[in-house]
XYZ file of C-alpha atoms in Angstrom:
561
model
C 70.140 137.219 131.201
C 66.733 135.636 130.796
C 64.254 136.424 133.342
C 61.113 134.555 134.369
C 57.722 135.980 134.136
C 56.299 136.886 137.628
C 53.725 134.487 139.021
C 50.174 135.947 138.506
C 48.264 136.714 141.634
C 45.102 134.502 142.372
C 42.654 137.587 141.803
C 43.113 139.372 138.448
C 42.833 142.838 140.175
C 45.190 142.199 143.023
C 48.145 144.585 143.257
C 46.046 147.344 141.919
C 42.775 147.172 144.140
C 42.367 145.465 147.449
C 39.626 142.856 146.779
C 38.202 142.927 150.499
C 37.805 146.750 150.152
C 35.992 146.430 146.801
C 33.665 143.663 148.138
C 33.040 145.595 151.427
C 32.122 148.803 149.353
C 29.884 146.742 147.109
C 28.129 145.131 150.072
C 27.708 148.796 151.748
C 26.055 150.074 148.471
C 23.886 147.145 148.185
C 22.653 147.604 151.767
C 21.970 151.385 151.069
C 19.986 150.386 147.907
C 17.860 147.849 149.854
C 17.242 150.197 152.676
C 16.126 152.880 150.184
C 13.784 150.455 148.296
C 12.627 149.236 151.638
C 11.577 152.722 152.760
C 9.953 153.318 149.485
C 7.964 150.066 149.703
C 6.895 150.710 153.255
C 5.535 154.111 152.152
C 3.582 152.552 149.291
C 2.176 149.979 151.686
C 1.026 152.743 154.166
C -0.186 154.892 151.301
C -2.125 151.832 150.201
C -3.735 151.426 153.648
C -4.607 155.146 154.311
C -5.479 155.787 150.601
C -8.088 153.053 150.833
C -9.876 155.273 153.235
C -8.921 158.780 152.289
C -9.323 158.646 148.658
C -13.112 157.441 148.489
C -13.820 160.123 151.138
C -12.180 162.959 149.019
C -14.147 161.729 145.907
C -17.302 161.685 147.860
C -16.556 165.132 149.232
C -15.748 166.412 145.828
C -19.003 165.217 144.551
C -20.794 166.824 147.591
C -22.072 163.703 148.879
C -20.147 163.745 152.193
C -18.082 165.888 154.486
C -14.336 166.437 153.967
C -12.192 163.506 155.253
C -10.228 163.798 158.358
C -7.413 166.263 158.012
C -4.797 164.126 159.931
C -5.459 161.199 157.585
C -5.276 163.437 154.628
C -2.060 164.929 155.746
C -0.735 161.481 156.512
C -1.464 160.272 152.947
C 0.279 163.239 151.460
C 3.324 162.625 153.604
C 3.287 159.004 152.226
C 3.092 160.309 148.774
C 6.200 162.608 149.419
C 8.036 159.552 151.140
C 7.293 157.379 148.172
C 8.800 159.902 145.666
C 11.892 160.599 147.751
C 12.397 156.869 148.426
C 12.001 156.143 144.822
C 14.413 158.733 143.820
C 16.933 157.767 146.422
C 16.716 154.189 145.160
C 17.305 155.211 141.639
C 20.286 157.308 142.618
C 21.743 154.533 144.710
C 21.232 151.901 141.955
C 22.871 154.094 139.288
C 25.778 154.983 141.522
C 26.218 151.194 142.071
C 26.093 150.476 138.477
C 28.605 153.291 137.620
C 31.053 152.223 140.233
C 30.887 148.688 139.176
C 31.611 149.550 135.630
C 34.363 151.948 136.679
C 35.931 149.122 138.766
C 35.600 146.593 136.142
C 37.176 149.140 133.751
C 40.074 149.800 136.189
C 40.664 146.032 136.667
C 40.708 145.531 132.922
C 43.238 148.276 132.526
C 45.363 146.893 135.296
C 45.825 143.804 133.164
C 46.719 145.752 129.981
C 49.920 147.485 128.956
C 48.840 151.136 128.767
C 51.264 152.048 126.105
C 50.422 149.213 123.485
C 47.101 147.886 124.735
C 48.569 144.420 124.843
C 48.420 141.911 127.815
C 50.984 142.975 130.395
C 53.207 140.716 132.564
C 50.558 140.110 135.141
C 47.739 138.985 132.808
C 49.724 136.999 130.134
C 50.333 133.880 132.432
C 46.618 133.124 133.189
C 45.775 134.006 129.623
C 48.245 131.437 128.474
C 46.949 128.782 130.776
C 43.384 129.274 129.365
C 44.973 129.078 125.896
C 46.697 125.825 126.784
C 43.610 124.305 128.174
C 41.549 125.054 125.083
C 44.393 123.610 122.819
C 44.486 120.419 124.970
C 40.718 119.886 124.178
C 41.360 120.465 120.383
C 44.377 118.097 120.338
C 46.560 121.047 119.502
C 49.738 122.461 120.942
C 50.843 125.956 122.209
C 54.089 127.729 121.163
C 55.418 130.608 123.194
C 57.502 133.223 121.343
C 59.572 135.871 122.965
C 60.492 138.987 121.115
C 63.221 141.547 121.890
C 63.674 144.526 119.807
C 67.340 144.993 118.775
C 68.955 148.248 119.493
C 65.939 149.762 121.215
C 68.191 151.450 123.858
C 69.960 153.398 121.226
C 66.632 154.507 119.699
C 65.756 155.895 123.089
C 69.204 157.656 123.631
C 69.317 159.333 120.241
C 65.747 160.128 119.516
C 64.071 160.384 122.853
C 61.590 158.324 124.819
C 58.562 159.694 122.755
C 60.040 158.187 119.662
C 60.730 155.062 121.435
C 57.181 154.773 122.619
C 55.996 155.258 119.131
C 58.328 152.382 117.987
C 56.928 150.072 120.739
C 53.297 150.995 119.712
C 53.807 150.488 116.061
C 55.733 147.295 116.515
C 53.035 145.803 118.631
C 50.220 146.870 116.002
C 52.202 145.336 113.291
C 52.389 141.997 115.272
C 48.882 142.044 116.402
C 47.879 142.463 112.600
C 49.504 139.277 111.615
C 48.713 137.086 114.770
C 45.739 134.697 114.539
C 42.500 135.893 116.372
C 43.061 133.453 119.355
C 46.723 134.276 119.753
C 48.032 136.264 122.762
C 50.282 139.268 122.597
C 51.914 140.851 125.791
C 54.433 143.413 126.516
C 56.364 142.079 129.423
C 59.300 144.494 129.593
C 60.738 147.676 128.046
C 61.198 146.311 124.723
C 60.107 142.708 125.203
C 57.146 141.021 123.922
C 55.537 137.467 124.558
C 53.304 135.828 122.095
C 51.449 132.517 122.682
C 49.661 130.787 119.964
C 48.085 127.397 119.193
C 48.876 125.189 116.268
C 48.566 121.751 114.919
C 50.664 119.251 116.712
C 52.924 118.485 113.769
C 52.982 121.965 112.109
C 56.094 123.711 113.661
C 56.911 125.140 110.227
C 53.531 127.294 110.451
C 55.105 128.828 113.649
C 58.369 129.503 111.886
C 56.436 130.907 108.850
C 54.416 133.249 111.014
C 57.497 134.323 113.080
C 59.571 135.150 109.887
C 56.444 137.404 108.623
C 56.501 139.160 112.141
C 60.419 139.818 111.903
C 59.670 140.975 108.278
C 56.865 143.364 109.306
C 58.696 144.865 112.321
C 61.867 145.510 110.226
C 60.056 148.024 108.161
C 61.008 151.600 108.837
C 59.047 153.592 111.342
C 58.591 157.208 110.384
C 58.085 159.983 112.818
C 58.926 163.741 112.347
C 60.461 162.919 109.005
C 62.908 160.425 110.657
C 62.648 156.962 109.572
C 63.945 154.345 112.008
C 64.396 150.631 110.983
C 64.770 147.959 113.848
C 64.953 144.302 113.959
C 64.099 141.775 116.598
C 65.628 138.551 117.988
C 63.053 135.803 118.780
C 63.052 132.795 120.942
C 60.429 130.041 120.430
C 59.612 127.015 122.537
C 57.018 124.454 122.064
C 54.969 122.377 124.597
C 57.145 119.381 124.318
C 60.089 121.243 125.479
C 58.851 121.624 129.028
C 58.650 118.848 131.677
C 55.304 117.008 131.737
C 53.059 117.348 134.742
C 53.373 120.958 135.269
C 50.540 122.726 136.853
C 48.626 125.397 135.119
C 50.346 127.994 137.339
C 53.838 126.623 136.602
C 53.499 126.045 132.998
C 53.306 129.555 131.525
C 56.382 130.502 133.654
C 58.464 127.627 132.429
C 57.440 128.257 128.782
C 58.395 131.868 129.137
C 61.758 131.066 130.675
C 62.811 128.610 128.023
C 61.575 131.074 125.302
C 63.675 133.646 126.997
C 66.827 131.433 126.800
C 66.173 130.847 123.196
C 65.787 134.467 122.523
C 69.139 135.218 124.354
C 70.705 132.826 121.979
C 69.181 134.561 118.957
C 70.520 137.768 120.150
C 74.001 136.376 120.960
C 74.337 134.967 117.491
C 73.754 137.834 115.333
C 70.240 139.120 116.366
C 67.334 139.684 113.650
C 66.705 136.086 113.798
C 64.659 133.379 115.489
C 65.880 130.351 117.432
C 64.047 127.434 118.878
C 64.867 126.356 122.359
C 67.108 123.289 122.964
C 67.960 121.738 126.218
C 71.773 122.473 125.505
C 71.058 126.181 125.745
C 69.965 125.837 129.236
C 72.949 124.118 130.290
C 75.037 126.526 128.560
C 73.374 129.356 130.337
C 73.845 127.739 133.619
C 77.399 127.402 132.935
C 77.531 131.144 131.958
C 75.931 132.063 135.116
C 78.667 129.926 137.066
C 81.421 131.707 134.971
C 79.961 135.165 135.998
C 79.845 134.174 139.697
C 83.236 132.595 139.448
C 84.761 135.833 137.771
C 83.280 138.063 140.737
C 84.644 135.744 143.353
C 87.932 135.416 141.528
C 88.652 139.053 141.497
C 88.125 139.145 145.188
C 90.105 136.024 145.771
C 93.086 137.318 143.563
C 92.788 134.343 141.266
C 93.570 136.467 138.136
C 97.169 136.757 137.526
C 99.485 138.236 134.805
C 101.234 135.952 132.386
C 104.192 137.449 130.176
C 104.992 137.111 126.534
C 108.298 138.047 125.428
C 108.905 140.848 122.994
C 112.034 140.561 120.867
C 114.118 142.675 118.528
C 113.790 140.631 115.342
C 117.146 141.817 113.724
C 119.296 141.278 116.763
C 117.289 138.667 118.726
C 117.589 140.724 122.019
C 114.760 140.748 124.487
C 113.280 144.267 124.746
C 110.049 143.696 126.852
C 106.887 141.750 127.698
C 103.395 141.912 126.946
C 101.109 141.156 130.046
C 98.445 138.618 129.263
C 95.765 137.895 131.742
C 94.969 134.335 133.019
C 92.584 132.936 135.508
C 93.802 130.377 137.861
C 90.396 128.791 138.783
C 89.992 126.286 141.385
C 87.195 124.677 139.546
C 88.230 125.064 135.981
C 91.881 125.255 135.981
C 93.881 127.771 134.006
C 91.498 129.774 131.929
C 92.586 132.009 128.963
C 91.465 135.586 128.475
C 89.301 134.657 125.336
C 86.835 133.048 127.865
C 86.556 135.433 130.727
C 87.269 138.846 129.285
C 84.143 139.342 127.190
C 82.125 138.033 130.129
C 83.973 140.655 132.472
C 83.110 143.277 129.958
C 79.494 142.325 129.731
C 78.927 142.177 133.635
C 80.807 145.460 134.316
C 83.870 144.169 136.215
C 86.427 144.704 133.508
C 87.781 147.780 135.284
C 88.314 146.132 138.557
C 89.834 143.153 136.864
C 92.272 145.101 134.739
C 93.347 147.342 137.661
C 94.288 144.228 139.804
C 96.212 142.809 136.858
C 98.022 146.089 135.924
C 98.960 146.724 139.658
C 100.449 143.188 139.995
C 102.268 143.726 136.545
C 103.934 146.931 137.945
C 105.253 145.172 140.960
C 106.581 142.284 138.847
C 108.246 144.660 136.260
C 109.998 146.381 138.977
C 112.272 143.459 139.381
C 113.262 143.399 135.717
C 116.085 145.225 134.168
C 114.891 148.937 133.672
C 115.588 148.736 130.054
C 112.630 146.119 129.514
C 109.256 147.654 128.734
C 105.753 146.490 129.911
C 103.022 146.285 127.618
C 99.351 145.939 128.647
C 95.992 145.711 126.720
C 93.126 147.999 127.450
C 89.468 146.953 126.804
C 87.359 149.237 124.548
C 84.929 149.170 127.369
C 87.533 151.114 129.716
C 88.161 153.710 126.925
C 84.527 154.759 127.018
C 85.219 156.157 130.606
C 86.201 159.725 130.116
C 88.333 159.636 133.118
C 90.298 156.656 132.120
C 93.552 158.347 131.320
C 93.606 160.228 134.781
C 92.902 156.931 136.634
C 95.666 155.212 134.793
C 98.167 157.816 135.474
C 97.116 157.980 139.154
C 98.065 154.173 139.105
C 101.551 154.897 137.693
C 102.124 157.480 140.554
C 100.759 155.351 143.270
C 102.989 152.344 142.466
C 105.953 154.374 141.430
C 106.186 152.864 137.853
C 108.216 154.848 135.280
C 105.865 155.948 132.408
C 108.769 155.474 129.962
C 108.692 151.830 130.530
C 105.023 151.403 129.968
C 103.311 150.729 126.611
C 99.444 150.804 126.337
C 97.783 148.577 123.520
C 94.335 149.437 122.169
C 92.579 147.633 119.458
C 91.260 149.081 116.175
C 87.708 148.464 117.503
C 88.280 151.450 119.880
C 88.622 153.788 117.035
C 85.088 152.728 115.864
C 83.413 153.582 119.070
C 84.534 157.255 119.623
C 87.609 158.398 117.950
C 87.476 161.845 119.335
C 87.496 160.542 122.906
C 90.231 158.106 122.070
C 92.482 160.895 120.579
C 92.172 162.920 123.883
C 93.044 159.995 125.955
C 95.988 158.942 123.715
C 97.398 162.504 123.941
C 96.844 162.698 127.745
C 98.871 159.480 128.159
C 101.641 160.378 125.692
C 102.076 163.787 127.329
C 102.956 161.851 130.583
C 105.506 159.639 128.858
C 103.397 156.576 128.260
C 103.765 154.876 124.825
C 100.408 153.885 122.992
C 100.405 151.395 120.192
C 97.554 150.275 117.813
C 96.977 146.436 118.286
C 95.536 143.913 115.911
C 96.199 146.285 112.903
C 94.583 145.053 109.814
C 91.289 143.801 111.054
C 89.336 146.441 109.115
C 88.642 149.456 111.474
C 91.514 151.975 111.013
C 91.911 153.991 108.059
C 95.083 155.769 106.875
C 93.726 159.192 107.962
C 93.204 157.915 111.320
C 96.665 156.624 111.547
C 98.113 159.914 110.358
C 95.975 161.966 112.724
C 96.172 159.926 115.804
C 99.468 159.948 117.779
C 100.188 156.350 117.983
C 103.857 155.314 118.903
C 103.625 151.813 117.316
C 101.423 149.578 115.267
C 101.138 145.844 115.886
C 100.235 143.693 112.755
C 97.548 141.198 113.603
C 98.837 137.715 113.944
C 96.443 136.415 111.222
C 98.553 138.203 108.842
C 101.947 137.067 109.963
C 100.889 133.374 110.271
C 100.064 133.617 106.462
C 103.172 135.478 105.401
C 104.640 132.231 103.614
C 101.389 130.911 102.254
C 101.315 133.062 99.226
C 102.691 136.102 97.588
C 99.701 138.308 98.280
C 100.130 137.667 102.044
C 103.816 138.592 102.026
C 103.024 141.742 99.964
C 100.497 142.853 102.460
C 102.820 142.616 105.335
C 105.412 144.492 103.229
C 102.906 147.266 102.596
C 102.048 147.577 106.298
C 105.660 147.845 107.152
C 106.368 150.383 104.408
C 103.373 152.436 105.708
C 104.655 152.310 109.230
C 108.012 153.632 108.013
C 106.368 156.367 106.004
C 104.214 157.457 109.186
C 107.370 156.988 111.341
C 105.567 154.331 113.472
C 107.757 151.209 114.529
C 106.086 147.840 113.804
C 105.658 144.887 116.068
C 104.773 141.515 114.396
C 102.488 139.207 116.497
C 102.065 135.214 115.968
C 105.692 134.361 115.122
C 105.424 130.643 115.553
C 108.395 129.176 113.682
C 111.801 129.811 112.089
C 110.423 130.286 108.684
C 108.203 133.183 109.596
C 111.141 134.738 111.607
C 113.303 134.542 108.451
C 110.757 136.308 106.329
C 110.537 138.996 108.860
C 114.310 139.548 109.236
C 114.491 141.108 105.920
C 112.196 143.865 107.103
C 114.278 146.016 109.291
C 113.224 147.714 112.671
C 110.722 145.148 113.576
C 109.867 143.879 116.969
C 108.440 140.443 117.309
C 106.532 138.070 119.715
C 105.056 134.701 119.426
C 105.433 131.070 120.394
C 108.772 130.759 118.536
C 110.229 132.788 121.378
C 108.279 130.924 124.092
C 104.757 130.653 125.552
C 103.562 133.198 127.963
C 105.057 132.565 131.461
C 104.349 133.370 134.917
C 105.951 136.009 136.933
C 108.276 133.560 138.561
C 109.259 131.875 135.173
C 110.011 135.299 133.851
C 112.180 135.945 136.902
C 114.132 132.713 136.289
C 114.627 133.497 132.437
C 115.808 137.040 133.315
C 118.333 135.696 136.171
C 119.849 133.434 133.718
C 120.480 136.038 131.103
C 121.555 138.765 133.652
C 118.556 141.070 133.042
C 117.191 141.476 136.571
C 117.011 144.877 138.234
C 120.044 146.126 140.300
C 119.579 145.475 144.142
C 118.870 149.245 144.528
C 116.441 149.145 141.719
C 118.180 152.030 139.967
C 116.519 152.825 136.617
C 119.759 153.025 134.549
C 120.226 150.785 131.565
C 121.903 147.407 131.651
C 123.228 145.563 128.739
C 120.619 143.309 126.932
C 121.311 139.711 126.276
C 120.245 137.860 123.295
C 117.316 135.378 124.017
C 117.060 132.124 122.008
C 113.798 130.329 120.961
C 111.944 128.285 123.416
């Protein structure tokens, strides 16, 4: 989520030094300096008064013209000379101390306003510097653009190569940008791998800003070499111009608003593929607000039980008999109505609540499925995020035990993308689940991640052909042959096949010639609520016996919806 730059304090050094303490110390040293100088001047004045009498007497005595001067006056003069020397030395010492401390404090305040790693402005100092740049630009009839930069994949660089390498990447990226920026442009590091740039330009020359940003992206993308390791990184960039913020903002408000909108644009650049720049548009802010509402709604909806399982029929294609259901998540939102998983699942994964959401749905599905005939299976989808948890299989098996659901009736579906993340971990989890009697199927097969060697070595129980292939089965010989090849491959690997996306009779007829398939899709009926499933099963005599015994019951053929 985009974040606003913190509002700078009125005094540049605040937050690092107490201004009143600095001023009190300066006043104290100034008083000491004045006192020392006063003592020396008083001694000089006294020396002048006494010396005017004693020195002529000494000269006369030295020439033998008069007697020696009064010893008390001579001693007083010598004492005055000593006081003058001591006072003057003390004055010089205090004066030098004051100068050195003033320089040290100025350097400390300067360093407090700079990022120690890159030497750029920091979050505290960039806002007032942007305000100054804005004032100067207005006097010159120019505009100011603010550019927010985020290095793509920087966390992975730190994780894989260490923070020292990451620091080097930040330093070199900052230097490369600094080398290309105009002399009056500002560069700040405002976060771990985030930089802000402010630069003035002609009012009608947005293309100049775009050209410069393109050069920055190209420069930062060049490999950074350290310890014989070359790392290439890219950056996502958001840009905002003066005209994109509301008029009439104060100089304190203007930098924060510009940074906020540039951050929103940067978020969109990252969201839509990274390694690019995006200009801010008002619609982005509305989308971000809606996204925030969705996040809050998802969190509140989990607590309120608004997420419910729907069920899609799974049918034996050859006989037309119902064999099970796939559980599909739905959000019954009071504000948005019925929301599909394509909307809320990616957000739940990003904000870290997918485990909690999935557990609630699976527990409810276990309760619902216990009312079905024991011969009917239940399939549930597992997020790739969940499979990153090394304890996932243990947690899942614990749910089975807690809710007394037979492992033999359960089928876990994982997508091919899971194999791309961590295949060794996935292999261990699959083996652990299958050892307890749970079936595991590979969902969305054909989307490009799984290889034949992986299918041969991973202990899957079933392959589900992605619906995009099934929908095109009658739209050309190539599509039909591709499905034929997948079915033949499944037979060779002794893995049963499920065809998703059966939407009409023509597709079903094409699949009937391929023996041993299971199918699902809108041709059999759209996903239904738990109560609608109960009504359907009651009509066909496929409800569990009153004593909920797990024995088999005869399956009835289910017609298309």
